[in-house]
Every structure is written in structure tokens, then in C-alpha cells.
Coordinates of C-alpha atoms in Angstrom, one line a residue:
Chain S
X1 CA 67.3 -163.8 -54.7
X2 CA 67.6 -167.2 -55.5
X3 CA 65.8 -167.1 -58.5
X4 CA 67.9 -165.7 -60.1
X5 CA 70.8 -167.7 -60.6
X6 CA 67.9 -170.0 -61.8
X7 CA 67.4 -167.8 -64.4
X8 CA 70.9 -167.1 -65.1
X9 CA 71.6 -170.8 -65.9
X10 CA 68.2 -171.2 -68.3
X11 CA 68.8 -168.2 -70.3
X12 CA 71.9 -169.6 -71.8
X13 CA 71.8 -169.0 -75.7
X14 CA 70.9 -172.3 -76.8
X15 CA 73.0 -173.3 -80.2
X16 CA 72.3 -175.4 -82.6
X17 CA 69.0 -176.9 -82.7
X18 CA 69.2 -179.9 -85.6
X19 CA 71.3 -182.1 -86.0
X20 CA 71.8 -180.7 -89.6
X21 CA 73.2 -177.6 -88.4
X22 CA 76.6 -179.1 -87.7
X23 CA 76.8 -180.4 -91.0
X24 CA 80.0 -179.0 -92.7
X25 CA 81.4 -180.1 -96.3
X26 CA 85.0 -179.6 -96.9
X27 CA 86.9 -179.3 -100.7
X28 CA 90.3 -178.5 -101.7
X29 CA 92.1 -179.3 -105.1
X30 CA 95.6 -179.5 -106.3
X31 CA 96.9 -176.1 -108.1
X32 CA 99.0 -177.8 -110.4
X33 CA 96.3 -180.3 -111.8
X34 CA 94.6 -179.3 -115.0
X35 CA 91.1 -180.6 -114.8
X36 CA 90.5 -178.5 -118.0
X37 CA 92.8 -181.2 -120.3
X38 CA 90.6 -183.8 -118.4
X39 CA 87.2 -184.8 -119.6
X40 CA 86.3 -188.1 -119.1
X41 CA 85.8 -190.1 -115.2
X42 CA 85.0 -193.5 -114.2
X43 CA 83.3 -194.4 -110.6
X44 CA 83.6 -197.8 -108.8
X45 CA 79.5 -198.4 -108.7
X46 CA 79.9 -199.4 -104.3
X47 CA 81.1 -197.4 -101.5
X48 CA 83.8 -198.8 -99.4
X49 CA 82.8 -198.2 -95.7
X50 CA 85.5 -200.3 -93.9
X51 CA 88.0 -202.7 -94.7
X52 CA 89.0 -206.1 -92.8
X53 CA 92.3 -207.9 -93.0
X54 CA 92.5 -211.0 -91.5
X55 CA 95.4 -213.6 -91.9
X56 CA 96.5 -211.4 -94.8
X57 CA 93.1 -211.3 -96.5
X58 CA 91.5 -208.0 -97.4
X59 CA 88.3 -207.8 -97.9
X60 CA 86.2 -204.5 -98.5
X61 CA 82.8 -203.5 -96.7
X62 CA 80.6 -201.7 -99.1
X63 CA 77.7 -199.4 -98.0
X64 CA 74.1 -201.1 -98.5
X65 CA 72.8 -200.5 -101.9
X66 CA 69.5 -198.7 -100.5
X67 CA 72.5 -195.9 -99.6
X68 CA 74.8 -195.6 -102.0
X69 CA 72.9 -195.6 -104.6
X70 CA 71.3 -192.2 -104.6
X71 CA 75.1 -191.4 -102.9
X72 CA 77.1 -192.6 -106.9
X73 CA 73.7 -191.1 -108.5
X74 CA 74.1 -187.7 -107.0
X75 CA 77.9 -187.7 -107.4
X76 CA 77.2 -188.7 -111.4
X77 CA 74.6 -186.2 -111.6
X78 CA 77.4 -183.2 -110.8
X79 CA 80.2 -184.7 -112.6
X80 CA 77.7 -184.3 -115.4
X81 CA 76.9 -180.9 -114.8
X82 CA 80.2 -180.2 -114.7
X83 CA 80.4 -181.7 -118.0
X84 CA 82.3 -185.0 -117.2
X85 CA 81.7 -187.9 -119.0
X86 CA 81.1 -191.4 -117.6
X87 CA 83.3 -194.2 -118.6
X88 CA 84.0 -197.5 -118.3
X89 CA 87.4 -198.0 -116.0
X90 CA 88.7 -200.2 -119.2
X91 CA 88.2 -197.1 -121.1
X92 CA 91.0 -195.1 -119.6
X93 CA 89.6 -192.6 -118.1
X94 CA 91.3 -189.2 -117.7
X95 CA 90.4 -189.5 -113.9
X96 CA 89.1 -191.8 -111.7
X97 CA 86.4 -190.3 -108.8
X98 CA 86.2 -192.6 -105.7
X99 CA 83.9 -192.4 -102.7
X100 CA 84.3 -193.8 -99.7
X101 CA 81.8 -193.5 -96.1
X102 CA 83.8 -193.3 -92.5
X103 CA 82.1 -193.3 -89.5
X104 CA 84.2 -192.6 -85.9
X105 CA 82.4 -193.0 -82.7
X106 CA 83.8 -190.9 -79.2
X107 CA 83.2 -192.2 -76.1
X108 CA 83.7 -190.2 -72.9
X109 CA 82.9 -191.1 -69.4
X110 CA 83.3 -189.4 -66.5
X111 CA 83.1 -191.3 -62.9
X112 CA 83.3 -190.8 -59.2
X113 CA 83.8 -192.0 -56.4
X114 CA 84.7 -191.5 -52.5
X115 CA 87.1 -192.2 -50.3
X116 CA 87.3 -193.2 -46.5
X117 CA 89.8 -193.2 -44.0
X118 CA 89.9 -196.6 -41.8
X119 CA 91.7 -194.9 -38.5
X120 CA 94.2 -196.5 -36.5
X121 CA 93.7 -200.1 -38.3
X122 CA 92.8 -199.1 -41.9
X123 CA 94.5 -196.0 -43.7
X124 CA 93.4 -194.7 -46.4
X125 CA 91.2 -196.3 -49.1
X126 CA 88.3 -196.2 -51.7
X127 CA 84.8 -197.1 -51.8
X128 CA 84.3 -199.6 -54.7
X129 CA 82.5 -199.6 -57.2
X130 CA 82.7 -196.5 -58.8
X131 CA 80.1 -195.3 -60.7
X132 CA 80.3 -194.4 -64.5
X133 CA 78.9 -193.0 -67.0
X134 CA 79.0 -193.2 -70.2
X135 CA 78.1 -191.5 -73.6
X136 CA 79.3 -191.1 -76.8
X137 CA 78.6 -189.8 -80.4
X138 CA 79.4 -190.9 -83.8
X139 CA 80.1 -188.4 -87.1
X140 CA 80.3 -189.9 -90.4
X141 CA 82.6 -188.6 -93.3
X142 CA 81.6 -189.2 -96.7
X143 CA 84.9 -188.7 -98.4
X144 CA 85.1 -188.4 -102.4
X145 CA 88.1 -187.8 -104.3
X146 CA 89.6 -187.7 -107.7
X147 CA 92.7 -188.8 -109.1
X148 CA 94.2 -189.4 -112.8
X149 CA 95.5 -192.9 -112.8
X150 CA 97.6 -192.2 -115.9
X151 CA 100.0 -189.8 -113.9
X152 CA 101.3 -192.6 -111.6
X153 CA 104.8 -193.2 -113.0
X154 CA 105.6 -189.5 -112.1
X155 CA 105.6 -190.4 -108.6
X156 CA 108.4 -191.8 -107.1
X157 CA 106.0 -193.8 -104.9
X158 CA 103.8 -194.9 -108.1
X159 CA 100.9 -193.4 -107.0
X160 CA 98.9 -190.7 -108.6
X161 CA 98.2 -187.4 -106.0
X162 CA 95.1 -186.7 -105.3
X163 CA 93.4 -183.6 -107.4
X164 CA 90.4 -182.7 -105.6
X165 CA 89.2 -184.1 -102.2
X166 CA 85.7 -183.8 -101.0
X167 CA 84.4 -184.1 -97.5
X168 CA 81.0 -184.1 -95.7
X169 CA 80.7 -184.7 -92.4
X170 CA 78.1 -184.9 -90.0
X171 CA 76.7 -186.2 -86.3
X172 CA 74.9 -189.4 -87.1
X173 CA 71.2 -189.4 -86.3
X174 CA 69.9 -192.8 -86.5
X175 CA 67.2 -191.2 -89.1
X176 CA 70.4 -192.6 -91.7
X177 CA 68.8 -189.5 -93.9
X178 CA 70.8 -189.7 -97.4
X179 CA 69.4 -186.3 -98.4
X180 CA 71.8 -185.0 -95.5
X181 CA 74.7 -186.7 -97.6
X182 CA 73.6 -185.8 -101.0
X183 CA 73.0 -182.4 -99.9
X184 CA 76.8 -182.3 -99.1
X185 CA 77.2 -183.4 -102.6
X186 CA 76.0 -180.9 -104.3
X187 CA 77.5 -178.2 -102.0
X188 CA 81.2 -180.0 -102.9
X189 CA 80.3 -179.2 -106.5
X190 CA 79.5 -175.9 -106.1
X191 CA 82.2 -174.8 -103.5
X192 CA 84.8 -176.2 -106.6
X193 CA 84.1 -174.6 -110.2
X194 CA 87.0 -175.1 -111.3
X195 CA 85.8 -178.5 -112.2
X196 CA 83.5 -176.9 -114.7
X197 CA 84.6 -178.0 -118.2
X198 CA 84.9 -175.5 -121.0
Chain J
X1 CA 80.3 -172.2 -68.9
X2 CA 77.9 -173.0 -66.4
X3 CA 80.7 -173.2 -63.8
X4 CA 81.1 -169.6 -64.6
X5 CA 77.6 -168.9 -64.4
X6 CA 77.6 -170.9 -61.0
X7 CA 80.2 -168.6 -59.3
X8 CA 78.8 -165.5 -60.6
X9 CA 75.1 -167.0 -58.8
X10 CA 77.1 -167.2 -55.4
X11 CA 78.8 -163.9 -55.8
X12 CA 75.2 -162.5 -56.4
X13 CA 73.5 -164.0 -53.4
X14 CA 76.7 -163.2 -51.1
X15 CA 76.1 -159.5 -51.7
X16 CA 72.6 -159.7 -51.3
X17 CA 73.7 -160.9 -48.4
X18 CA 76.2 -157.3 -47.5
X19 CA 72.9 -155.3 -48.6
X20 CA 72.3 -154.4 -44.8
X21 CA 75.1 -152.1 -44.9
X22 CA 74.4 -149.6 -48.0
X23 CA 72.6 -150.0 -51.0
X24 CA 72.5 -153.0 -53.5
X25 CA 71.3 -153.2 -57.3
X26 CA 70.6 -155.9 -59.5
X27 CA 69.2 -155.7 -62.5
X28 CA 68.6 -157.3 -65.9
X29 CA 70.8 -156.3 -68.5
X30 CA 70.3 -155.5 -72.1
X31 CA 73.3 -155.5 -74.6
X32 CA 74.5 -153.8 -77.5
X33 CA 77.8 -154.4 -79.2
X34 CA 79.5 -152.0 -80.4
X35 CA 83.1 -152.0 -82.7
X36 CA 84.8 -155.4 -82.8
X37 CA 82.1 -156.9 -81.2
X38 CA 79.4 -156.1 -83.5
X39 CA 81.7 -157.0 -86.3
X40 CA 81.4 -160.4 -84.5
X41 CA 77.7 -160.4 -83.2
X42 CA 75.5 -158.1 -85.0
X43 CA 72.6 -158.7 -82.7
X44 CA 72.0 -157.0 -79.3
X45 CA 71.8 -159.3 -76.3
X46 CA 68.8 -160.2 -74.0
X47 CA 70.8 -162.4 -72.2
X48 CA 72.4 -160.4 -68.8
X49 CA 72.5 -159.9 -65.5
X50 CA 74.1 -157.3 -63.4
X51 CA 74.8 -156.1 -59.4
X52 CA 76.0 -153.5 -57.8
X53 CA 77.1 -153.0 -54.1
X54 CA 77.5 -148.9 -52.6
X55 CA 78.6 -147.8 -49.6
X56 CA 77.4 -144.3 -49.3
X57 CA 80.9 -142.7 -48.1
X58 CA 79.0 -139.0 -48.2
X59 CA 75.0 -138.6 -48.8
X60 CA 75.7 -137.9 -52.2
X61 CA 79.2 -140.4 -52.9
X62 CA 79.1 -144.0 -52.6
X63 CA 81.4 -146.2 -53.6
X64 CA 82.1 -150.2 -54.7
X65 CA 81.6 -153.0 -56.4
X66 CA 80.2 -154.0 -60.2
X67 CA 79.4 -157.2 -61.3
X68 CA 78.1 -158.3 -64.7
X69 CA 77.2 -160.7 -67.0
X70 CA 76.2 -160.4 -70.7
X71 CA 76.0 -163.0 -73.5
X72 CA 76.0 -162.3 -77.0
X73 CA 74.8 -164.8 -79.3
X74 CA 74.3 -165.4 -83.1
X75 CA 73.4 -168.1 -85.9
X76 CA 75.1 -167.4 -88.7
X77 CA 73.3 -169.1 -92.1
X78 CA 75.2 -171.5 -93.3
X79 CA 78.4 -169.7 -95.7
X80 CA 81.2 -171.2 -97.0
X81 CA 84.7 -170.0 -96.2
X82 CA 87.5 -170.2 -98.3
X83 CA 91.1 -170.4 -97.7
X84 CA 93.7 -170.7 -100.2
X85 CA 92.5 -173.5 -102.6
X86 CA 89.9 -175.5 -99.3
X87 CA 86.7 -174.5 -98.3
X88 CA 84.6 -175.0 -96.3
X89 CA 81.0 -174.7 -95.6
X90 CA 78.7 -175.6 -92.4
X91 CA 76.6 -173.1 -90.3
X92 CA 78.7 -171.2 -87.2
X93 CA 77.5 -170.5 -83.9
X94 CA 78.9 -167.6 -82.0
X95 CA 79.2 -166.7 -78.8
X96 CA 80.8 -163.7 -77.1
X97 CA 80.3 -163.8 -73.0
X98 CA 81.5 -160.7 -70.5
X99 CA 82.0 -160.5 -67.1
X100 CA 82.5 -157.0 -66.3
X101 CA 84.3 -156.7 -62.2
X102 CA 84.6 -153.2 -61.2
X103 CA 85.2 -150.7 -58.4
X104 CA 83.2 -148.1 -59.1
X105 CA 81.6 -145.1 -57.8
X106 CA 78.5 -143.1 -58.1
X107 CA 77.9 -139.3 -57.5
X108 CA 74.1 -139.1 -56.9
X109 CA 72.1 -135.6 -57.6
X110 CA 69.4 -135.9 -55.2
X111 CA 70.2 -137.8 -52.5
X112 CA 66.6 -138.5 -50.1
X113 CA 64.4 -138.0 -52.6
X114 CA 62.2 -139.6 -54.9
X115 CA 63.4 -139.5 -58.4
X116 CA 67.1 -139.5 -57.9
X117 CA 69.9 -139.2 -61.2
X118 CA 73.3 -140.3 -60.6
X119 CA 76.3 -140.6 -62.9
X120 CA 79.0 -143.1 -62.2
X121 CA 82.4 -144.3 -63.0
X122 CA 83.7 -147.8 -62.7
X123 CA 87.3 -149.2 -63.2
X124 CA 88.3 -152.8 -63.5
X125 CA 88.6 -155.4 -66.0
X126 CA 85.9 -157.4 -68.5
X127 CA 86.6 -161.2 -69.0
X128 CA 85.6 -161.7 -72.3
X129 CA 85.1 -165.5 -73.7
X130 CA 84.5 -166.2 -77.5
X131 CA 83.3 -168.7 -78.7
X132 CA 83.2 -169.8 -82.7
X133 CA 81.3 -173.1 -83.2
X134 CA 81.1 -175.2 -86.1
X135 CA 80.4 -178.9 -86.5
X136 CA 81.7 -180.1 -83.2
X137 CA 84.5 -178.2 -82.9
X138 CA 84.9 -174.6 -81.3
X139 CA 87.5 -171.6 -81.3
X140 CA 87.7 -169.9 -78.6
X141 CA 89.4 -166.9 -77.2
X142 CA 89.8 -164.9 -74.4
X143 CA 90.8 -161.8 -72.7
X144 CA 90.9 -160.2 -69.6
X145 CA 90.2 -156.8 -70.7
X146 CA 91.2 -153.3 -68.4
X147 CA 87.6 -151.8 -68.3
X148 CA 86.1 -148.3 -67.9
X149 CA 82.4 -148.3 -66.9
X150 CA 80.7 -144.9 -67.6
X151 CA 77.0 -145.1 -66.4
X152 CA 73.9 -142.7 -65.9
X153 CA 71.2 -143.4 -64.4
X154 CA 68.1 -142.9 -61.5
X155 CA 66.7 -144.1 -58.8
X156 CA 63.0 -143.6 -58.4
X157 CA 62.0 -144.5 -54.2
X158 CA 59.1 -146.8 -54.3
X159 CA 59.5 -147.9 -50.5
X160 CA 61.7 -146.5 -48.1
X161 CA 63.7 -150.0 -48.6
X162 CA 63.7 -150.4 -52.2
X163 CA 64.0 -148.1 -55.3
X164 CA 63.5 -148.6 -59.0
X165 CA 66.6 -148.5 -61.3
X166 CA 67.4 -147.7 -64.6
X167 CA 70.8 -147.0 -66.0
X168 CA 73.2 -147.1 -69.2
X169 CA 76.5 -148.0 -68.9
X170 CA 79.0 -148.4 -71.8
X171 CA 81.5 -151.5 -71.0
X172 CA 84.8 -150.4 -72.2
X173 CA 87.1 -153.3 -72.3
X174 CA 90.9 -152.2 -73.9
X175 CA 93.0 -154.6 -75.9
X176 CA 94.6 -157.4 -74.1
X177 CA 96.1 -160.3 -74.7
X178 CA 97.2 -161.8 -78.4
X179 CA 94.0 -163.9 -78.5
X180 CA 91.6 -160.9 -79.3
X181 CA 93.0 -158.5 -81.5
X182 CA 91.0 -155.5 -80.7
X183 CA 88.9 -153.4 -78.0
X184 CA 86.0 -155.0 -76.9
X185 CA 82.9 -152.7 -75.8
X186 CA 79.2 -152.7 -75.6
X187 CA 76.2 -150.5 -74.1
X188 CA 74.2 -151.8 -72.0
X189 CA 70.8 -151.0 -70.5
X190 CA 70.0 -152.3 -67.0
X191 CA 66.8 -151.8 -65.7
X192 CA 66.3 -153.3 -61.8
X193 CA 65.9 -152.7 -58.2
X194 CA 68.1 -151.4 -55.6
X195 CA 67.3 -152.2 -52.3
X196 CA 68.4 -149.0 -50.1
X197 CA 69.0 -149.5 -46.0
X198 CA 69.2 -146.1 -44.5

């Protein structure tokens, strides 16, 4: 009889069985924005990851070259698709396209521990140390979104909304495979044809 | 979930344990959803246990309690959802457990001998847990279901203690609650031993 709660317990439907199967990519857009009366973009050519102030100072932490490149290649490579055209940020573009890389780590413990009860002289008390442990798991975002920087003196806080906001995020891996991001990419693009220029 | 799985083990070897005093079943159970279910999981379930305790109140009546468990499970490839003007795409994991608990009753055709059909009614309630997972999030939902337990079946006497069974019983869990909008019901085929003390 007792083989069978064993057997109860094993047969549990397992889930997912890659890490890529919890990848999910994210996209919503603006209504009102017109991406059809826009046709030209500019990219920064780094990917902000983090940002440090210190004593007022503000300095940006890009993503290593090896990374984001094929990261602002495969962005480019849709835009184009799409029928964007690349420009200079002098060249005032109809929309600027920024990407940026997140990563969030969670750490949960759990710990236990006993107690004892010390009679006449002691009372109640613990047992010390308790005993932890420890895990945790980290997801990165890679967040891209587009904006036109010639609508900013509409806005009563000078800044121009956001039209289109892409996310792909996933469980890190260690493997740091960048076909996992640009694979996101692409399914951004094609989850929004309404960037499609005529 | 394994909690749950846990109790249902102890509640499966504390019957074994009342066996001395009538008759007790278990069995492995196969599942097939049926209506909202199957809207939900497409596939049938290979995943599922089952007991049953009888007191034979006449030679031919006996009466008491159901247990159950069945897991549905799919993989869904990854889709994209849309809502309004987001979308989203990723892969989703679903899983839909029950917990059928139910006083029932059997009417048996030919009590003392070898090959003996019985039909059988059981009453109770399902506990139904559903489970939608994507990235590292889940949705999940439950309902304590009222449940009717039609079954037919046989025993066929290998021993004078112990008895082949085979039976299908459909798992009719009604409406309840706000969480699960709709009946939830499945067949299931239960093939087993039931250990007889005369």
C-alpha cells in the first residue's frame, strides 16, 4: 500500500522542461499615435542595463558589446522590414527607438528551527542557530520602446508618451544565449503590424 | 500541491487500514474531460488514483466512501494573446486537478460469485484546482464542486480475499463558486483491485 503514495507524488505532470519555455514577449502601442505619418527612427548604438548616481553623478551601465550588438542589429533588421529608415539623432528623426536590458533577482529562504522549554529555572526559549536556506532566481527584461521626440511640447510635463513598448522577458540561464533575446525580437515585430509602413 | 497529494496518501493507507471490515478498492484512474474541461485540457489524463471503502449493509447493497484523484495536464505551443491594443506571447502550462469525496453506494448483481456487475451512485463534492502557467506566474482557480458519481462496473473473484475491478464512472461536479464559471465533469476509467473480507 505504500507504494502508492510513492507513485502518487512521482507522477505529477511535470511543466515546463527549458528554460525557454517561460519565455514571454509583451507589446502594446498608443491608439492615438500615427506610426503611418512616421518614417524615419534613430537608435542609441549601447544598451543601458543600469544606472549609478553617486554624489549627484549619473553615470549609465551599457551591456557588453559582444551582447548588444546582435541585440541593435536585430532591432534594425525589423525596423527595416517594417520599412523604417535609419537616421542619425541630428537628423530629426520622426521617432526615436530605445532599448534598454533589466535584470531582477528574487531571493526566498525558508528556515527552522526548535524550541525548548527550560522548566522551573528556564521558561521558554529557542535553540540557536537556525538554519537557512536559501535560493533565488533572476529574469531579465529586455525592454524597447519608441517615442517621437518632436511631440514633447504637447505634454504638460515635456515629455513625449511612449507609442509602442516592447518586452521580453525570461529566467536567466547562465548560457547568456542572445538568440533567446533576439528571438523575442522578432516576435515584438510581428505581434505589432501596425508598425508596417505603407 | 504535494501537500495535497500528501493527505490524500494518508487517507489512502488509513482505509486500507478499515479494509478488515468490508470491502476496499483502489485503483488507477484514467481521465477524460468532458465540456468546460476539455475546452481547457484537450488531452485525457493518465495521471489518477482512486479508493473506495463498502460496507455491505445487505449481500447485494453496500454503502460508503469515494476518494479520488485526477490530474489533467497540457502544453500549449507557444500563441500569442491579444487584449485590447497588448499582447502577449509565451508558451502556457495547464493544469486542472480533482479530488472527488463521496458517499456512495453500490447495488451489486451477483453477489458470491465470480464475475460480479454492479452499478453505483455517489454524492459529494469535487475540489477542482486550476492552474494557468506562464512565465513564472500562475492563475489559478478553484471550486468546490457538489458532485454526482454514476459508475458501472465488475468484480471478477480471483481469490477469496481479492477481486479484479474495472469500472466507469462519470465525475459530475456542478457550478460553484465565481472563480469557475462553469460545470466541471470528466469520465473516468478505473481499473484496480478490491480486496473483499467476507
Amino acid at each position: 500500500m505504500a507504494v502508492i503514495p510513492v507513485v502518487l507524488l512521482s507522477c505529477y505532470p511535470a511543466g515546463p522542461e527549458y528554460v525557454e519555455d517561460l519565455d514571454v514577449t509583451y507589446t502594446t502601442f498608443n491608439k492615438n499615435f500615427d506610426f503611418q505619418t512616421r518614417q524615419t527612427y534613430a537608435m542609441p548604438n549601447k544598451i543601458v542595463v543600469d544606472v549609478e548616481i553617486e554624489d549627484g553623478d549619473t553615470t549609465w551601465i551599457y551591456m557588453k558589446d559582444v551582447f548588444a550588438t546582435p541585440i541593435l542589429a536585430a532591432i534594425d533588421d525589423n525596423m527595416e522590414s517594417k520599412g523604417w529608415e535609419k537616421v542619425d539623432i541630428g537628423d530629426e528623426p520622426d521617432v526615436l527607438v530605445t532599448p534598454a536590458g533589466l535584470s531582477s533577482t528574487t531571493y526566498f529562504y525558508s528556515y527552522w528551527y526548535d524550541w525548548w522549554y527550560g522548566g522551573w529555572y528556564g521558561g521558554w526559549g529557542w535553540y540557536y542557530p537556525p538554519y537557512y536556506t536559501i535560493s533565488s532566481y533572476t529574469t531579465g527584461s529586455m525592454i524597447i520602446t519608441m517615442a517621437d521626440p518632436n511631440v514633447e511640447d504637447d505634454s504638460p510635463i515635456n515629455q513625449s508618451q511612449t507609442a509602442w513598448i516592447a518586452v521580453g522577458n525570461g529566467l536567466f540561464s547562465g548560457a547568456y544565449d542572445i538568440s533567446r533575446v533576439t528571438d523575442a525580437i522578432d516576435e515584438a515585430f510581428e505581434q505589432s503590424p501596425y508598425l508596417k509602413l505603407n | 500541491m504535494k501537500k495535497i497529494l500528501s493527505i490524500f496518501s494518508i487517507m489512502l493507507v488509513t482505509c486500507g487500514a478499515l479494509q478488515a471490515q468490508s470491502n476496499f478498492t483502489v485503483a488507477y484512474s484514467m481521465g477524460f474531460a468532458s465540456g468546460d474541461l476539455s475546452d481547457f485540457i484537450s488531452q485525457a489524463s493518465f495521471r489518477g488514483a482512486t479508493m473506495e471503502f463498502r460496507k455491505m449493509v445487505q449481500p447485494n447493497i453496500g454503502v460508503g466512501l469515494t476518494f479520488g484523484w485526477n490530474v489533467f495536464y497540457e502544453e500549449l505551443s507557444r500563441e500569442s494573446y491579444t487584449a485590447g491594443s497588448s499582447t502577449l506571447t509565451g508558451k502556457q502550462f495547464r493544469y486542472s486537478n480533482h479530488f472527488p469525496m463521496l458517499l456512495g453506494g453500490n447495488y451489486y448483481f451477483s453477489p458470491g460469485e465470480q464475475f460480479n456487475p454492479f452499478v453505483g451512485l455517489g454524492v459529494g463534492t469535487i475540489y477542482t484546482r486550476r492552474n494557468t502557467d506562464m512565465n513564472l506566474y500562475t492563475v489559478e482557480q478553484e471550486a468546490w464542486n457538489f458532485a454526482l458519481q454514476p459508475e458501472v462496473g465488475f468484480l471478477y473473484t480471483l481469490t477469496d480475499g481479492a477481486a479484479i475491478y474495472l469500472s466507469g464512472r462519470f465525475n459530475q461536479g456542478f457550478k460553484a463558486g465565481n472563480e469557475l464559471e462553469s460545470d466541471q465533469s470528466y469520465f473516468t476509467l478505473n481499473v484496480g483491485f478490491s480486496f473483499v473480507n467476507q
